[in-house]
Amino acid sequence: MPNFSFVMLCYNNWNMSKQAISSLIDSFNLTLIERGIEIIVVNNGSTDETALGLLNLQRKYKEQVQIKIVQNDENLGYPVGINCGLEQCNGEIITILNNDLIFPLNWFDGLVKIIEQDPTIGAVAPYLSYASGAQHVGVNFNSIEGMQGFAKTFMENNKEKIVFLDRVIGACMVIKRSVLELIGGNDFWFGVGNYDDDDFSIRLQIAGFKIAIVGSSFVHHIGSVSFKKDVSLFRSAMTTNRQKFIKKWNVDTLDHHGKEKIFLNTSYQKEKHFCPIKIEQYRVPIKKDENNVDKLKVFFVADWLNPQSEWKIRLSELISYDLDNSKLFFWAPSHYYETETIHKEIKEIVSNKKIDLDFLDNNIYQINLLRFLSEFDIFIKVQEDFINKNLQNLAQHSSLNLI
């Protein structure tokens, strides 16, 4: 059984992923390898040579580490993509990694030492060449040799430095299995990504753990390559997910004072704050009463504020169907959305149709989602919508028909 699990998400950019995985394995000393290492690589719907490349690396490094490949047929977004990897972890120490990292020798040793020695620390992170906040070192390199030299000097000069903070970015984060078992993984409502790491950091701390960045560890971070290729996707995710985060945690600002308000006013409740990563972590769905049939219950959910989503196009198509024996249920949980605006937009689209519709504001805890979805008969699929896409997967476990 491995002691250390590493989860890395890949979406195209195979040469970068190859560099990250190879440098990660090469950075480990014999002591770490002997304790057991597994690397779970999630291929998140890549369309390039990633699938073939991963199989080659799996064979190349089989004597040193175990490489497990999780193949997603389509891009599920960063938060859920990482959850797919976390689901496969067996180690006591779990590390979440981006694929745009290059790892110097011995970067992991200092992180392991701190997180294993201090039971109050739930997550540790290295300093990064590029990051937001306190982790940012702000240095560029012309060669791998130059990066290795800088890293060695930096880690030696800062080996006693430990800084506690209220947020760590998800590019490179080491957590204990006990944290994962208590708070779960990423919140899927953050769609393609952004603010999911802020949310994870909040849940970790209200559950009683501390976050630290450790001077004895440094990693070179190239930075947000996938998002840079689609600037509009990045901007829309930043804007809409910021609104979701503020709504979820009931804060006016995202500065230190806003987060202090969360910590002072929020006590951790597993039922409320836990984000499942395995299907068995959800409560079992309710079996439908087949004798109590009135109208078909049609369920519609989307990432309502994200301009990338095609929910308006899909709804326009839907209302052209024969819906005489159907009732449409639209779900925009007020825990994440200002529902009045969304309801108004929906009503405008269906205004000229005689359709039986209902608006659901329910803030369903995530562990109850299978049970909630089992109340409906049909799930409407929406293109270019990560929220809809991830709830589709749950809907299939609730015996809904997807159309």
Short mmCIF file of C-alpha atoms in Angstrom, two decimals:
data_model
loop_
_atom_site.label_atom_id
_atom_site.label_comp_id
_atom_site.label_asym_id
_atom_site.label_seq_id
_atom_site.Cartn_x
_atom_site.Cartn_y
_atom_site.Cartn_z
CA MET A 1 0.00 0.00 0.00
CA PRO A 2 1.54 3.35 -1.00
CA ASN A 3 2.10 5.97 1.67
CA PHE A 4 2.04 8.89 -0.78
CA SER A 5 -0.57 9.63 -3.45
CA PHE A 6 -0.13 12.33 -6.09
CA VAL A 7 -3.07 13.51 -8.22
CA MET A 8 -2.40 15.36 -11.46
CA LEU A 9 -4.98 16.58 -13.96
CA CYS A 10 -4.12 16.68 -17.67
CA TYR A 11 -6.06 18.37 -20.42
CA ASN A 12 -4.08 18.37 -23.68
CA ASN A 13 -0.62 20.07 -23.57
CA TRP A 14 0.98 16.61 -23.50
CA ASN A 15 4.59 17.83 -23.63
CA MET A 16 3.96 19.91 -20.51
CA SER A 17 2.28 17.00 -18.72
CA LYS A 18 5.15 14.69 -19.67
CA GLN A 19 7.67 17.18 -18.30
CA ALA A 20 5.72 17.53 -15.05
CA ILE A 21 5.34 13.78 -14.46
CA SER A 22 8.95 12.98 -15.37
CA SER A 23 10.41 15.75 -13.20
CA LEU A 24 8.12 14.70 -10.34
CA ILE A 25 9.39 11.12 -10.39
CA ASP A 26 13.00 12.21 -10.82
CA SER A 27 12.70 14.51 -7.78
CA PHE A 28 12.05 11.68 -5.31
CA ASN A 29 14.86 10.25 -3.22
CA LEU A 30 15.13 6.54 -2.43
CA THR A 31 13.64 6.93 1.06
CA LEU A 32 10.37 8.28 -0.36
CA ILE A 33 10.24 5.66 -3.09
CA GLU A 34 10.69 2.88 -0.54
CA ARG A 35 7.72 4.19 1.47
CA GLY A 36 5.52 3.72 -1.61
CA ILE A 37 4.35 6.23 -4.22
CA GLU A 38 1.35 6.22 -6.52
CA ILE A 39 0.69 8.89 -9.14
CA ILE A 40 -2.91 9.16 -10.28
CA VAL A 41 -3.07 10.99 -13.59
CA VAL A 42 -6.52 12.11 -14.72
CA ASN A 43 -6.77 12.53 -18.47
CA ASN A 44 -9.63 15.02 -18.51
CA GLY A 45 -10.93 14.53 -22.04
CA SER A 46 -7.69 15.31 -23.89
CA THR A 47 -7.80 15.14 -27.68
CA ASP A 48 -4.03 15.09 -28.29
CA GLU A 49 -1.49 12.32 -27.63
CA THR A 50 -1.98 12.38 -23.85
CA ALA A 51 -3.63 8.94 -23.62
CA LEU A 52 -0.81 7.22 -25.52
CA GLY A 53 1.88 9.21 -23.74
CA LEU A 54 0.57 8.22 -20.31
CA LEU A 55 0.70 4.54 -21.19
CA ASN A 56 4.33 4.93 -22.27
CA LEU A 57 5.26 6.70 -19.02
CA GLN A 58 3.41 4.07 -17.00
CA ARG A 59 5.61 1.39 -18.54
CA LYS A 60 8.82 3.45 -18.34
CA TYR A 61 8.59 4.14 -14.61
CA LYS A 62 6.92 0.93 -13.39
CA GLU A 63 9.97 -0.10 -11.32
CA GLN A 64 9.98 3.20 -9.38
CA VAL A 65 6.37 4.27 -8.87
CA GLN A 66 2.86 3.15 -9.70
CA ILE A 67 1.17 5.35 -12.32
CA LYS A 68 -2.62 4.94 -12.35
CA ILE A 69 -4.51 6.46 -15.27
CA VAL A 70 -8.07 7.76 -14.93
CA GLN A 71 -9.61 8.35 -18.35
CA ASN A 72 -12.47 10.86 -18.61
CA ASP A 73 -14.18 10.81 -21.99
CA GLU A 74 -14.79 14.56 -21.80
CA ASN A 75 -13.49 17.58 -19.94
CA LEU A 76 -15.31 17.71 -16.58
CA GLY A 77 -13.60 20.90 -15.41
CA TYR A 78 -10.82 21.27 -12.87
CA PRO A 79 -12.69 20.70 -9.56
CA VAL A 80 -14.42 17.48 -10.63
CA GLY A 81 -11.41 16.31 -12.62
CA ILE A 82 -9.34 16.45 -9.44
CA ASN A 83 -12.12 14.69 -7.52
CA CYS A 84 -11.88 11.83 -10.03
CA GLY A 85 -8.23 11.42 -9.03
CA LEU A 86 -8.86 11.80 -5.30
CA GLU A 87 -11.37 8.96 -5.56
CA GLN A 88 -8.51 6.61 -6.48
CA CYS A 89 -6.05 7.62 -3.73
CA ASN A 90 -4.76 5.03 -1.25
CA GLY A 91 -2.02 7.04 0.47
CA GLU A 92 -2.09 8.72 3.87
CA ILE A 93 -0.47 11.85 2.42
CA ILE A 94 -2.20 13.16 -0.72
CA THR A 95 -0.77 15.80 -3.05
CA ILE A 96 -2.82 17.70 -5.65
CA LEU A 97 -0.78 18.96 -8.61
CA ASN A 98 -1.20 20.98 -11.78
CA ASN A 99 0.46 19.70 -14.94
CA ASP A 100 2.29 23.02 -15.48
CA LEU A 101 4.88 22.39 -12.75
CA ILE A 102 8.56 21.42 -12.84
CA PHE A 103 9.87 19.79 -9.67
CA PRO A 104 13.38 20.27 -8.29
CA LEU A 105 15.21 17.64 -6.28
CA ASN A 106 13.94 17.06 -2.74
CA TRP A 107 11.10 19.60 -2.94
CA PHE A 108 8.74 17.14 -1.22
CA ASP A 109 10.82 16.24 1.84
CA GLY A 110 10.18 19.41 3.84
CA LEU A 111 6.44 19.25 3.20
CA VAL A 112 6.23 15.65 4.41
CA LYS A 113 8.20 16.47 7.56
CA ILE A 114 5.91 19.33 8.58
CA ILE A 115 2.57 17.68 7.82
CA GLU A 116 3.51 14.41 9.51
CA GLN A 117 4.91 16.06 12.65
CA ASP A 118 2.14 18.60 13.38
CA PRO A 119 -1.37 17.14 13.87
CA THR A 120 -2.94 20.62 13.73
CA ILE A 121 -1.81 21.19 10.13
CA GLY A 122 -4.16 19.82 7.49
CA ALA A 123 -2.48 21.16 4.36
CA VAL A 124 0.97 22.38 3.38
CA ALA A 125 2.23 23.96 0.20
CA PRO A 126 5.57 24.99 -1.31
CA TYR A 127 6.67 28.41 -2.45
CA LEU A 128 6.10 28.78 -6.19
CA SER A 129 7.92 30.72 -8.87
CA TYR A 130 4.50 32.02 -9.97
CA ALA A 131 1.42 32.20 -7.76
CA SER A 132 -1.07 34.57 -6.19
CA GLY A 133 -0.59 35.63 -2.60
CA ALA A 134 2.14 34.66 -0.18
CA GLN A 135 3.37 31.65 -2.17
CA HIS A 136 4.58 33.86 -5.04
CA VAL A 137 8.38 34.14 -5.33
CA GLY A 138 8.42 35.87 -8.72
CA VAL A 139 11.36 34.32 -10.49
CA ASN A 140 11.95 33.08 -14.05
CA PHE A 141 14.50 30.58 -15.33
CA ASN A 142 16.35 30.10 -18.59
CA SER A 143 17.15 26.45 -17.96
CA ILE A 144 16.27 23.47 -15.79
CA GLU A 145 19.77 23.63 -14.32
CA GLY A 146 19.17 27.23 -13.31
CA MET A 147 15.88 26.29 -11.66
CA GLN A 148 17.51 23.40 -9.78
CA GLY A 149 20.30 25.68 -8.51
CA PHE A 150 17.86 28.36 -7.36
CA ALA A 151 15.61 25.81 -5.67
CA LYS A 152 18.48 24.24 -3.72
CA THR A 153 19.66 27.60 -2.43
CA PHE A 154 16.14 28.85 -1.69
CA MET A 155 15.16 25.75 0.27
CA GLU A 156 18.39 25.79 2.29
CA ASN A 157 18.09 29.49 3.15
CA ASN A 158 14.41 29.16 4.15
CA LYS A 159 14.39 25.70 5.74
CA GLU A 160 13.14 27.00 9.10
CA LYS A 161 10.42 29.22 7.62
CA ILE A 162 6.78 28.27 8.12
CA VAL A 163 3.99 30.74 7.37
CA PHE A 164 0.34 30.11 8.26
CA LEU A 165 -2.29 31.56 5.95
CA ASP A 166 -6.00 31.37 5.17
CA ARG A 167 -5.71 30.32 1.53
CA VAL A 168 -3.55 28.08 -0.59
CA ILE A 169 -3.83 27.77 -4.36
CA GLY A 170 -4.62 24.37 -5.78
CA ALA A 171 -1.61 24.21 -8.11
CA CYS A 172 0.42 22.23 -5.56
CA MET A 173 -1.09 21.28 -2.21
CA VAL A 174 -0.36 18.44 0.21
CA ILE A 175 -3.18 17.26 2.48
CA LYS A 176 -3.78 14.53 5.01
CA ARG A 177 -6.20 11.71 4.27
CA SER A 178 -8.06 12.69 7.46
CA VAL A 179 -8.83 16.07 5.84
CA LEU A 180 -10.23 14.39 2.72
CA GLU A 181 -12.37 12.07 4.83
CA LEU A 182 -13.76 14.98 6.82
CA ILE A 183 -14.41 17.71 4.24
CA GLY A 184 -14.42 15.78 0.97
CA GLY A 185 -13.07 17.09 -2.30
CA ASN A 186 -13.78 20.10 -4.49
CA ASP A 187 -17.20 21.73 -4.78
CA PHE A 188 -18.51 20.94 -8.29
CA TRP A 189 -20.56 24.16 -8.35
CA PHE A 190 -17.35 25.98 -9.29
CA GLY A 191 -17.61 24.42 -12.73
CA VAL A 192 -14.52 24.70 -14.92
CA GLY A 193 -12.49 26.08 -12.00
CA ASN A 194 -11.48 29.24 -10.05
CA TYR A 195 -12.38 29.84 -6.40
CA ASP A 196 -12.62 26.08 -5.83
CA ASP A 197 -9.28 26.25 -3.96
CA ASP A 198 -10.52 29.21 -1.89
CA ASP A 199 -13.58 27.18 -0.98
CA PHE A 200 -11.51 24.10 -0.10
CA SER A 201 -9.24 26.24 2.10
CA ILE A 202 -12.24 27.66 3.97
CA ARG A 203 -13.78 24.23 4.62
CA LEU A 204 -10.44 22.87 5.79
CA GLN A 205 -10.01 25.64 8.34
CA ILE A 206 -13.53 25.68 9.75
CA ALA A 207 -13.05 21.92 10.22
CA GLY A 208 -10.20 22.74 12.62
CA PHE A 209 -7.05 22.43 10.51
CA LYS A 210 -4.31 24.95 9.70
CA ILE A 211 -2.69 25.71 6.33
CA ALA A 212 1.03 26.37 6.04
CA ILE A 213 3.51 27.30 3.33
CA VAL A 214 6.92 25.84 3.98
CA GLY A 215 10.22 27.50 3.14
CA SER A 216 12.00 24.16 2.78
CA SER A 217 10.02 23.52 -0.40
CA PHE A 218 10.03 25.30 -3.77
CA VAL A 219 8.42 24.32 -7.10
CA HIS A 220 8.59 26.01 -10.50
CA HIS A 221 5.06 26.92 -11.67
CA ILE A 222 4.64 27.97 -15.29
CA GLY A 223 1.05 29.04 -14.66
CA SER A 224 -2.53 28.55 -15.96
CA VAL A 225 -1.68 27.30 -19.44
CA SER A 226 -5.12 25.85 -20.22
CA PHE A 227 -6.93 29.00 -19.13
CA LYS A 228 -4.54 31.24 -21.06
CA LYS A 229 -5.54 29.40 -24.25
CA ASP A 230 -9.16 30.44 -23.69
CA VAL A 231 -9.18 33.90 -22.15
CA SER A 232 -12.97 34.27 -22.39
CA LEU A 233 -13.46 31.01 -20.48
CA PHE A 234 -11.04 32.16 -17.79
CA ARG A 235 -12.68 35.55 -17.39
CA SER A 236 -16.22 34.22 -17.23
CA ALA A 237 -15.19 31.56 -14.69
CA MET A 238 -13.46 34.17 -12.54
CA THR A 239 -16.49 36.45 -12.55
CA THR A 240 -19.24 33.90 -12.01
CA ASN A 241 -17.35 31.79 -9.48
CA ARG A 242 -16.48 34.84 -7.43
CA GLN A 243 -20.20 35.55 -7.15
CA LYS A 244 -20.87 31.95 -6.13
CA PHE A 245 -18.18 32.03 -3.47
CA ILE A 246 -19.51 35.27 -1.97
CA LYS A 247 -23.05 33.88 -1.98
CA LYS A 248 -22.09 30.52 -0.52
CA TRP A 249 -20.12 31.99 2.39
CA ASN A 250 -22.30 35.08 2.89
CA VAL A 251 -19.49 37.65 2.77
CA ASP A 252 -19.27 41.11 1.24
CA THR A 253 -15.52 41.05 0.57
CA LEU A 254 -12.90 38.40 -0.10
CA ASP A 255 -10.10 40.08 1.83
CA HIS A 256 -8.75 38.97 5.20
CA HIS A 257 -11.62 40.66 7.06
CA GLY A 258 -14.22 38.87 4.95
CA LYS A 259 -12.64 35.50 5.67
CA GLU A 260 -12.30 36.30 9.36
CA LYS A 261 -16.07 36.81 9.35
CA ILE A 262 -16.51 33.31 7.94
CA PHE A 263 -14.23 31.75 10.55
CA LEU A 264 -15.98 33.57 13.40
CA ASN A 265 -19.53 32.84 12.25
CA THR A 266 -19.26 29.33 10.80
CA SER A 267 -18.87 26.02 12.56
CA TYR A 268 -18.12 22.97 10.46
CA GLN A 269 -21.02 20.60 9.85
CA LYS A 270 -20.12 17.56 7.79
CA GLU A 271 -23.63 17.12 6.43
CA LYS A 272 -23.66 20.72 5.22
CA HIS A 273 -20.06 21.26 4.08
CA PHE A 274 -18.89 17.84 2.88
CA CYS A 275 -18.35 17.48 -0.91
CA PRO A 276 -18.49 13.78 -1.93
CA ILE A 277 -15.94 12.36 -4.34
CA LYS A 278 -17.30 8.79 -4.47
CA ILE A 279 -20.79 7.65 -5.39
CA GLU A 280 -21.06 5.67 -2.15
CA GLN A 281 -20.57 8.89 -0.15
CA TYR A 282 -23.99 10.12 -1.30
CA ARG A 283 -27.14 9.06 0.49
CA VAL A 284 -29.00 6.42 -1.49
CA PRO A 285 -31.76 7.64 -3.82
CA ILE A 286 -35.42 7.18 -2.98
CA LYS A 287 -37.31 4.58 -4.98
CA LYS A 288 -40.12 6.17 -6.97
CA ASP A 289 -43.72 5.29 -6.28
CA GLU A 290 -44.80 4.07 -9.71
CA ASN A 291 -48.46 4.20 -8.68
CA ASN A 292 -48.30 7.92 -7.98
CA VAL A 293 -47.86 9.19 -11.53
CA ASP A 294 -49.30 12.50 -12.62
CA LYS A 295 -47.00 14.31 -15.03
CA LEU A 296 -43.46 13.59 -16.11
CA LYS A 297 -41.14 15.61 -13.89
CA VAL A 298 -38.48 17.24 -16.08
CA PHE A 299 -35.37 18.57 -14.33
CA PHE A 300 -33.36 21.50 -15.72
CA VAL A 301 -30.15 22.79 -14.10
CA ALA A 302 -27.30 24.87 -15.48
CA ASP A 303 -24.42 27.13 -14.60
CA TRP A 304 -26.92 29.93 -14.99
CA LEU A 305 -24.61 32.95 -14.88
CA ASN A 306 -21.84 31.58 -17.07
CA PRO A 307 -22.04 33.04 -20.60
CA GLN A 308 -20.31 29.92 -21.98
CA SER A 309 -23.30 27.77 -21.07
CA GLU A 310 -25.83 27.01 -23.83
CA TRP A 311 -28.75 26.68 -21.42
CA LYS A 312 -30.82 29.38 -23.17
CA ILE A 313 -30.42 27.62 -26.52
CA ARG A 314 -31.35 24.30 -24.96
CA LEU A 315 -34.40 25.74 -23.23
CA SER A 316 -35.60 27.31 -26.49
CA GLU A 317 -35.36 23.86 -28.10
CA LEU A 318 -37.09 22.16 -25.19
CA ILE A 319 -40.20 24.32 -25.23
CA SER A 320 -40.83 23.35 -28.85
CA TYR A 321 -41.44 19.75 -27.69
CA ASP A 322 -44.79 18.27 -26.74
CA LEU A 323 -44.84 19.02 -23.01
CA ASP A 324 -48.56 18.59 -22.33
CA ASN A 325 -47.95 15.72 -19.94
CA SER A 326 -44.84 17.20 -18.37
CA LYS A 327 -43.88 19.63 -15.66
CA LEU A 328 -40.57 21.51 -15.90
CA PHE A 329 -38.52 22.08 -12.75
CA PHE A 330 -35.75 24.67 -12.86
CA TRP A 331 -33.10 24.48 -10.12
CA ALA A 332 -31.01 27.52 -9.23
CA PRO A 333 -30.01 27.06 -5.58
CA SER A 334 -30.01 30.37 -3.74
CA HIS A 335 -26.91 29.16 -1.92
CA TYR A 336 -24.97 30.00 -5.12
CA TYR A 337 -27.20 32.25 -7.25
CA GLU A 338 -29.37 35.34 -7.10
CA THR A 339 -32.43 33.43 -8.17
CA GLU A 340 -34.83 36.25 -9.08
CA THR A 341 -32.80 37.30 -12.12
CA ILE A 342 -32.52 33.71 -13.36
CA HIS A 343 -36.23 33.06 -12.90
CA LYS A 344 -37.01 36.22 -14.86
CA GLU A 345 -34.82 35.12 -17.79
CA ILE A 346 -36.46 31.69 -17.87
CA LYS A 347 -39.95 33.20 -17.82
CA GLU A 348 -39.07 35.48 -20.72
CA ILE A 349 -37.95 32.52 -22.85
CA VAL A 350 -41.07 30.45 -22.15
CA SER A 351 -43.48 33.42 -22.05
CA ASN A 352 -45.44 32.50 -25.17
CA LYS A 353 -45.86 28.85 -24.27
CA LYS A 354 -48.41 27.19 -22.02
CA ILE A 355 -46.01 25.17 -19.92
CA ASP A 356 -46.37 23.85 -16.40
CA LEU A 357 -43.20 24.99 -14.67
CA ASP A 358 -41.82 25.28 -11.17
CA PHE A 359 -38.77 27.00 -9.67
CA LEU A 360 -36.71 25.20 -7.08
CA ASP A 361 -34.60 27.32 -4.73
CA ASN A 362 -33.72 24.38 -2.50
CA ASN A 363 -30.23 24.46 -1.02
CA ILE A 364 -29.64 20.74 -1.13
CA TYR A 365 -26.59 19.52 0.76
CA GLN A 366 -24.33 17.66 -1.63
CA ILE A 367 -24.57 14.34 0.22
CA ASN A 368 -28.33 14.43 -0.51
CA LEU A 369 -28.07 15.08 -4.25
CA LEU A 370 -28.75 11.51 -5.40
CA ARG A 371 -31.85 11.43 -3.22
CA PHE A 372 -32.94 14.83 -4.57
CA LEU A 373 -32.45 13.88 -8.22
CA SER A 374 -34.34 10.61 -7.77
CA GLU A 375 -37.56 12.65 -7.39
CA PHE A 376 -37.53 13.45 -11.13
CA ASP A 377 -38.08 11.46 -14.32
CA ILE A 378 -36.09 13.29 -17.01
CA PHE A 379 -32.82 15.23 -16.89
CA ILE A 380 -32.18 17.85 -19.60
CA LYS A 381 -28.61 17.90 -20.94
CA VAL A 382 -27.01 21.28 -21.69
CA GLN A 383 -23.93 21.79 -23.86
CA GLU A 384 -20.86 23.77 -22.72
CA ASP A 385 -22.04 23.64 -19.13
CA PHE A 386 -19.86 21.99 -16.48
CA ILE A 387 -22.49 22.12 -13.73
CA ASN A 388 -25.04 20.36 -15.91
CA LYS A 389 -22.41 17.89 -17.12
CA ASN A 390 -21.42 16.80 -13.63
CA LEU A 391 -24.99 16.49 -12.42
CA GLN A 392 -25.68 14.33 -15.48
CA ASN A 393 -23.33 11.73 -14.03
CA LEU A 394 -25.27 11.72 -10.76
CA ALA A 395 -28.58 11.62 -12.61
CA GLN A 396 -27.53 8.37 -14.24
CA HIS A 397 -27.14 6.84 -10.78
CA SER A 398 -30.65 8.05 -9.91
CA SER A 399 -32.26 6.24 -12.87
CA LEU A 400 -33.28 9.43 -14.67
CA ASN A 401 -33.69 9.49 -18.41
CA LEU A 402 -31.24 11.94 -20.01
CA ILE A 403 -32.36 13.82 -23.09
#
